[in-house]
Amino acid sequence: MSPKKDLIGIENLNADNISQYLDLADNFLEVLARPIPIVPSLRGKTILTLFFEASTRTQISFSIAAKRLSADVVNFSQSTSSVKKGETLLDTARNIEAMKVDGVVLRHSAPGAAQFLGQRIDAFVINAGDGTHEHPTQALLDLMTIRQHFGSFKKLNVLIIGDISHSRVARSNIFGLQALGARVAICAPPTLIPLEIKGLGVEVYYNLDEVIQDFDVVMALRIQLERQQSGLFPSVREYRTLYGLTKERVQKMKRKSIIMHPGPTNRGIEIDPDVADSEKSVILEQVKNGVALRMAVLFIHAGGKIE
Ligand code: CP
């Protein structure tokens, strides 16, 4: 693959594009297992993580990934930046350009922000989540984790539970899983399913207890508690009763099935603590794989050479 300058989403990637990221990430997992887990691939390059929304996993793992590749890393967050003083994203971009960074990892609340930035600066741009649009590296690390467990996506049954309407993680995963040939279904209250769901080509279910036993991968999404104010679901307690991953529900799942969650988790709402910490849960494998996967993404988009 000759990658585009930027990684904005999964929607326009095909199976070969995705496999190239995942294959390289598997190689970087081996690097990360070494006593000194560093390679010189991006020595002399500067990567900026530019986060206008809160993040734990994504910003830290991009930062670690860049350092493991020997890049210089600058971390920037809205709370400490001049955006607080009224600077626009375009002004910020021009200043970044003047400082000659090689790559920007951007998280922003506006769908399209990463594409906007990528079209205006020479540095490559990686979308680390743009509003409700996409979160491509989360989906790629999820696909990497699924491939480790099942080897292939053919005949694989994946169920995504929760707030599909507002989830960039769900959108990116749906595109990636479909490109790789998996069967994808969603299960949620009707108010949390987007109107254009038919266009995404997924199966839609409303009753989790009727279907959970059919799936190899069950992915719970974070319930965005702020949505409760807008009346999109009646109460946290009712959501947990109908859609929460409880021990009783998980006991009905296939023997070799796995449970995923992109984080941050609301323990006791979409996933019970004993389920999040159970043998079926691969949540911390997702986080571990995130570093290797983000090394692969930075390497590919920085045009790194294998030494
Ligand atoms: N999954 C994810 O994007 O987590 P953070 O918001 O902590 O980066």
Short mmCIF file of C-alpha atoms and ligand atoms in Angstrom, two decimals:
data_model
loop_
_atom_site.label_atom_id
_atom_site.label_comp_id
_atom_site.label_asym_id
_atom_site.label_seq_id
_atom_site.Cartn_x
_atom_site.Cartn_y
_atom_site.Cartn_z
CA MET A 1 0.00 0.00 0.00
CA SER A 2 1.10 3.52 -0.67
CA PRO A 3 -0.80 5.22 2.17
CA LYS A 4 -2.53 8.55 1.84
CA LYS A 5 -0.79 11.33 3.75
CA ASP A 6 -3.42 11.26 6.52
CA LEU A 7 -5.44 8.59 8.36
CA ILE A 8 -8.90 10.11 8.71
CA GLY A 9 -11.13 7.05 8.89
CA ILE A 10 -11.66 3.37 8.13
CA GLU A 11 -14.54 3.99 5.70
CA ASN A 12 -12.27 4.27 2.67
CA LEU A 13 -9.83 1.48 3.56
CA ASN A 14 -10.00 -1.96 1.98
CA ALA A 15 -9.02 -5.31 3.52
CA ASP A 16 -5.43 -5.07 2.21
CA ASN A 17 -4.95 -1.56 3.63
CA ILE A 18 -6.21 -2.71 7.03
CA SER A 19 -4.08 -5.88 7.00
CA GLN A 20 -0.95 -3.85 6.35
CA TYR A 21 -1.50 -1.85 9.55
CA LEU A 22 -2.31 -5.03 11.53
CA ASP A 23 0.66 -7.03 10.18
CA LEU A 24 3.12 -4.27 11.01
CA ALA A 25 1.53 -3.84 14.46
CA ASP A 26 2.14 -7.55 15.12
CA ASN A 27 5.84 -6.98 14.32
CA PHE A 28 5.95 -4.03 16.69
CA LEU A 29 4.45 -6.18 19.46
CA GLU A 30 7.64 -8.24 19.21
CA VAL A 31 9.72 -5.06 19.51
CA LEU A 32 7.74 -4.08 22.62
CA ALA A 33 8.54 -7.46 24.22
CA ARG A 34 12.32 -6.84 24.00
CA PRO A 35 14.33 -5.75 27.09
CA ILE A 36 14.95 -2.40 25.36
CA PRO A 37 11.73 -1.85 23.38
CA ILE A 38 12.93 0.95 21.11
CA VAL A 39 13.75 1.15 17.40
CA PRO A 40 15.34 4.14 15.64
CA SER A 41 12.79 4.25 12.78
CA LEU A 42 11.52 7.81 13.34
CA ARG A 43 14.67 9.36 14.77
CA GLY A 44 14.71 13.07 13.93
CA LYS A 45 10.92 13.24 13.38
CA THR A 46 8.62 15.28 15.62
CA ILE A 47 5.09 14.14 16.44
CA LEU A 48 2.53 16.46 18.04
CA THR A 49 -0.45 15.03 19.92
CA LEU A 50 -3.08 17.77 19.70
CA PHE A 51 -6.06 16.96 21.92
CA PHE A 52 -9.06 19.29 22.20
CA GLU A 53 -11.04 16.65 24.14
CA ALA A 54 -10.14 14.54 27.15
CA SER A 55 -8.28 11.28 26.60
CA THR A 56 -6.36 8.77 28.66
CA ARG A 57 -5.67 5.77 26.44
CA THR A 58 -5.32 7.35 23.01
CA GLN A 59 -3.06 10.28 23.84
CA ILE A 60 -0.79 8.28 26.15
CA SER A 61 -0.47 5.35 23.77
CA PHE A 62 0.33 7.58 20.78
CA SER A 63 2.93 9.32 22.92
CA ILE A 64 4.51 6.02 24.01
CA ALA A 65 4.32 4.68 20.45
CA ALA A 66 6.17 7.71 19.06
CA LYS A 67 8.87 7.43 21.75
CA ARG A 68 9.31 3.69 21.05
CA LEU A 69 10.03 4.71 17.44
CA SER A 70 12.61 7.29 18.67
CA ALA A 71 10.55 10.29 17.53
CA ASP A 72 10.42 13.51 19.51
CA VAL A 73 6.95 13.99 20.99
CA VAL A 74 5.13 17.16 21.98
CA ASN A 75 1.83 16.78 23.85
CA PHE A 76 -0.69 19.61 23.64
CA SER A 77 -4.10 19.80 25.29
CA GLN A 78 -6.84 22.37 25.07
CA SER A 79 -6.72 23.23 28.76
CA THR A 80 -3.18 24.59 28.43
CA SER A 81 -3.33 26.06 24.92
CA SER A 82 -4.12 29.42 23.34
CA VAL A 83 -7.38 27.93 22.02
CA LYS A 84 -8.67 28.98 25.45
CA LYS A 85 -7.84 32.52 24.36
CA GLY A 86 -9.95 32.25 21.20
CA GLU A 87 -7.51 30.88 18.63
CA THR A 88 -9.15 28.95 15.77
CA LEU A 89 -8.15 25.49 14.61
CA LEU A 90 -6.79 27.04 11.39
CA ASP A 91 -4.60 29.51 13.32
CA THR A 92 -3.39 26.65 15.47
CA ALA A 93 -2.60 24.68 12.29
CA ARG A 94 -0.60 27.55 10.82
CA ASN A 95 1.44 27.82 13.99
CA ILE A 96 2.06 24.08 13.98
CA GLU A 97 3.23 24.36 10.38
CA ALA A 98 5.65 27.14 11.33
CA MET A 99 7.19 24.88 13.97
CA LYS A 100 7.90 22.16 11.37
CA VAL A 101 6.38 19.10 13.00
CA ASP A 102 6.23 15.95 10.87
CA GLY A 103 2.96 14.49 12.13
CA VAL A 104 -0.09 15.58 14.11
CA VAL A 105 -2.40 13.28 16.07
CA LEU A 106 -5.65 15.22 16.45
CA ARG A 107 -8.67 14.69 18.70
CA HIS A 108 -11.47 17.22 18.28
CA SER A 109 -15.21 17.39 18.98
CA ALA A 110 -16.07 18.45 15.42
CA PRO A 111 -16.64 15.73 12.80
CA GLY A 112 -14.31 16.51 9.90
CA ALA A 113 -11.72 18.35 12.01
CA ALA A 114 -8.90 15.93 11.12
CA GLN A 115 -9.65 16.15 7.40
CA PHE A 116 -9.81 19.96 7.66
CA LEU A 117 -6.40 20.07 9.32
CA GLY A 118 -4.85 17.51 6.97
CA GLN A 119 -5.88 19.55 3.93
CA ARG A 120 -4.15 22.64 5.32
CA ILE A 121 -0.78 21.44 6.60
CA ASP A 122 2.05 19.43 5.05
CA ALA A 123 2.50 17.29 8.17
CA PHE A 124 0.59 14.00 8.15
CA VAL A 125 -2.55 13.97 10.30
CA ILE A 126 -3.91 11.00 12.24
CA ASN A 127 -7.50 11.25 13.43
CA ALA A 128 -7.66 10.33 17.12
CA GLY A 129 -11.44 10.83 17.24
CA ASP A 130 -13.48 13.58 15.54
CA GLY A 131 -16.88 14.02 17.16
CA THR A 132 -19.29 11.26 16.18
CA HIS A 133 -17.47 10.58 12.89
CA GLU A 134 -14.55 8.11 13.27
CA HIS A 135 -11.83 6.86 15.61
CA PRO A 136 -9.73 4.80 13.19
CA THR A 137 -6.87 3.73 15.45
CA GLN A 138 -9.31 2.44 18.07
CA ALA A 139 -10.96 0.27 15.41
CA LEU A 140 -7.60 -0.95 14.09
CA LEU A 141 -6.46 -2.00 17.56
CA ASP A 142 -9.82 -3.71 18.09
CA LEU A 143 -9.40 -5.57 14.77
CA MET A 144 -5.84 -6.54 15.78
CA THR A 145 -7.15 -7.96 19.07
CA ILE A 146 -9.96 -9.87 17.36
CA ARG A 147 -7.51 -11.34 14.80
CA GLN A 148 -5.24 -12.54 17.61
CA HIS A 149 -8.14 -14.52 19.09
CA PHE A 150 -9.86 -15.85 15.96
CA GLY A 151 -7.23 -15.72 13.21
CA SER A 152 -9.72 -14.65 10.56
CA PHE A 153 -12.81 -12.50 10.15
CA LYS A 154 -14.65 -14.85 7.80
CA LYS A 155 -17.72 -16.35 9.50
CA LEU A 156 -17.01 -14.23 12.58
CA ASN A 157 -20.10 -12.83 14.33
CA VAL A 158 -19.64 -9.47 16.04
CA LEU A 159 -22.23 -7.69 18.19
CA ILE A 160 -21.83 -4.02 19.19
CA ILE A 161 -24.04 -2.93 22.08
CA GLY A 162 -24.94 0.59 23.11
CA ASP A 163 -25.00 4.16 21.90
CA ILE A 164 -24.41 3.58 18.20
CA SER A 165 -25.75 7.04 17.28
CA HIS A 166 -22.99 8.93 19.05
CA SER A 167 -20.15 6.42 18.77
CA ARG A 168 -17.21 7.09 16.45
CA VAL A 169 -15.77 3.78 17.72
CA ALA A 170 -18.84 1.89 16.49
CA ARG A 171 -18.73 3.53 13.07
CA SER A 172 -15.03 2.82 12.53
CA ASN A 173 -15.41 -0.76 13.74
CA ILE A 174 -18.43 -1.38 11.51
CA PHE A 175 -16.48 -0.21 8.44
CA GLY A 176 -13.41 -2.25 9.34
CA LEU A 177 -15.23 -5.46 10.28
CA GLN A 178 -17.30 -5.35 7.10
CA ALA A 179 -14.22 -4.72 4.93
CA LEU A 180 -12.64 -7.84 6.45
CA GLY A 181 -15.76 -9.98 5.89
CA ALA A 182 -17.26 -10.28 9.40
CA ARG A 183 -20.99 -10.37 10.13
CA VAL A 184 -21.78 -7.24 12.16
CA ALA A 185 -24.86 -6.64 14.30
CA ILE A 186 -25.84 -3.93 16.74
CA CYS A 187 -28.11 -4.07 19.77
CA ALA A 188 -29.43 -0.94 21.49
CA PRO A 189 -32.55 0.96 22.49
CA PRO A 190 -34.16 2.40 19.32
CA THR A 191 -33.33 5.94 20.52
CA LEU A 192 -29.59 5.18 20.39
CA ILE A 193 -29.64 3.78 16.84
CA PRO A 194 -29.03 6.29 14.02
CA LEU A 195 -31.72 6.78 11.40
CA GLU A 196 -29.24 5.96 8.61
CA ILE A 197 -28.43 2.56 10.13
CA LYS A 198 -29.81 0.66 7.09
CA GLY A 199 -27.14 2.34 4.97
CA LEU A 200 -24.42 0.83 7.18
CA GLY A 201 -25.55 -2.70 6.30
CA VAL A 202 -25.64 -4.12 9.84
CA GLU A 203 -28.24 -6.33 11.51
CA VAL A 204 -30.24 -4.49 14.18
CA TYR A 205 -31.53 -6.04 17.43
CA TYR A 206 -33.25 -4.52 20.43
CA ASN A 207 -33.40 -7.50 22.83
CA LEU A 208 -29.93 -8.50 24.02
CA ASP A 209 -31.10 -11.65 25.83
CA GLU A 210 -32.47 -13.10 22.60
CA VAL A 211 -29.20 -12.78 20.65
CA ILE A 212 -26.13 -12.65 22.89
CA GLN A 213 -25.51 -16.41 22.59
CA ASP A 214 -25.02 -16.14 18.79
CA PHE A 215 -21.88 -13.97 18.82
CA ASP A 216 -18.13 -14.58 18.97
CA VAL A 217 -17.26 -10.99 19.84
CA VAL A 218 -19.43 -8.79 22.04
CA MET A 219 -18.33 -5.16 22.20
CA ALA A 220 -19.93 -2.88 24.78
CA LEU A 221 -19.78 0.87 24.19
CA ARG A 222 -19.53 3.53 26.86
CA ILE A 223 -22.89 4.99 27.74
CA GLN A 224 -22.42 8.73 27.48
CA LEU A 225 -24.17 9.71 30.71
CA GLU A 226 -24.74 13.24 29.45
CA ARG A 227 -27.22 11.75 26.92
CA GLN A 228 -29.59 10.87 29.74
CA GLN A 229 -30.48 14.55 30.08
CA SER A 230 -31.68 14.55 26.46
CA GLY A 231 -34.09 11.68 27.17
CA LEU A 232 -32.43 9.18 24.84
CA PHE A 233 -32.69 6.43 27.45
CA PRO A 234 -34.94 6.36 30.50
CA SER A 235 -32.49 5.68 33.31
CA VAL A 236 -29.07 4.20 33.94
CA ARG A 237 -30.71 1.43 35.97
CA GLU A 238 -33.06 0.49 33.14
CA TYR A 239 -30.20 0.58 30.62
CA ARG A 240 -28.17 -1.81 32.78
CA THR A 241 -31.19 -4.10 33.22
CA LEU A 242 -31.78 -4.38 29.47
CA TYR A 243 -28.33 -3.94 27.91
CA GLY A 244 -25.67 -4.26 30.63
CA LEU A 245 -23.10 -7.05 30.40
CA THR A 246 -23.90 -8.85 33.64
CA LYS A 247 -22.51 -12.20 34.82
CA GLU A 248 -25.86 -13.86 34.11
CA ARG A 249 -25.89 -12.64 30.50
CA VAL A 250 -22.26 -13.47 29.88
CA GLN A 251 -22.86 -17.07 31.05
CA LYS A 252 -25.07 -17.49 27.96
CA MET A 253 -22.26 -16.50 25.56
CA LYS A 254 -20.32 -18.97 23.39
CA ARG A 255 -17.48 -20.76 25.16
CA LYS A 256 -14.69 -19.11 23.12
CA SER A 257 -16.33 -15.71 22.75
CA ILE A 258 -14.64 -12.52 23.93
CA ILE A 259 -15.84 -9.25 25.46
CA MET A 260 -14.42 -5.92 24.30
CA HIS A 261 -14.80 -2.31 25.42
CA PRO A 262 -12.91 0.69 24.02
CA GLY A 263 -12.87 2.45 27.40
CA PRO A 264 -13.41 4.40 29.46
CA THR A 265 -15.82 1.91 31.08
CA ASN A 266 -18.79 2.76 33.26
CA ARG A 267 -18.51 -0.22 35.60
CA GLY A 268 -21.92 -1.29 36.82
CA ILE A 269 -23.73 0.29 33.85
CA GLU A 270 -22.77 -1.12 30.42
CA ILE A 271 -20.42 -3.68 31.98
CA ASP A 272 -20.32 -5.16 35.47
CA PRO A 273 -16.97 -5.09 37.31
CA ASP A 274 -16.73 -8.90 37.53
CA VAL A 275 -17.34 -9.14 33.75
CA ALA A 276 -14.79 -6.42 32.93
CA ASP A 277 -12.21 -8.35 34.97
CA SER A 278 -13.25 -11.84 33.78
CA GLU A 279 -11.35 -14.24 31.54
CA LYS A 280 -13.59 -13.35 28.60
CA SER A 281 -12.66 -9.69 28.82
CA VAL A 282 -9.85 -8.54 26.49
CA ILE A 283 -10.05 -4.89 27.52
CA LEU A 284 -6.43 -4.64 28.68
CA GLU A 285 -5.23 -6.61 25.62
CA GLN A 286 -6.88 -3.86 23.54
CA VAL A 287 -4.93 -1.22 25.45
CA LYS A 288 -1.66 -3.16 25.12
CA ASN A 289 -2.18 -3.67 21.39
CA GLY A 290 -2.94 0.04 21.06
CA VAL A 291 0.72 0.97 21.49
CA ALA A 292 1.95 -1.45 18.80
CA LEU A 293 -0.87 -0.50 16.44
CA ARG A 294 -0.14 3.21 16.85
CA MET A 295 3.55 2.55 16.23
CA ALA A 296 2.49 0.94 12.93
CA VAL A 297 0.27 3.88 12.01
CA LEU A 298 2.97 6.47 12.81
CA PHE A 299 5.62 4.42 10.98
CA ILE A 300 3.52 4.04 7.83
CA HIS A 301 2.36 7.65 7.65
CA ALA A 302 5.80 9.05 8.50
CA GLY A 303 7.23 7.02 5.63
CA GLY A 304 9.54 5.16 8.02
CA LYS A 305 12.09 2.72 6.66
CA ILE A 306 12.81 -0.69 8.18
CA GLU A 307 16.44 -0.57 9.46
N1 CP B 1 -10.88 4.57 23.68
C1 CP B 1 -10.52 5.86 23.83
O1 CP B 1 -10.54 6.64 22.89
O2 CP B 1 -10.15 6.21 25.10
P1 CP B 1 -9.64 7.66 25.53
O3 CP B 1 -10.82 8.60 25.40
O4 CP B 1 -9.18 7.50 26.96
O5 CP B 1 -8.54 8.07 24.62
#
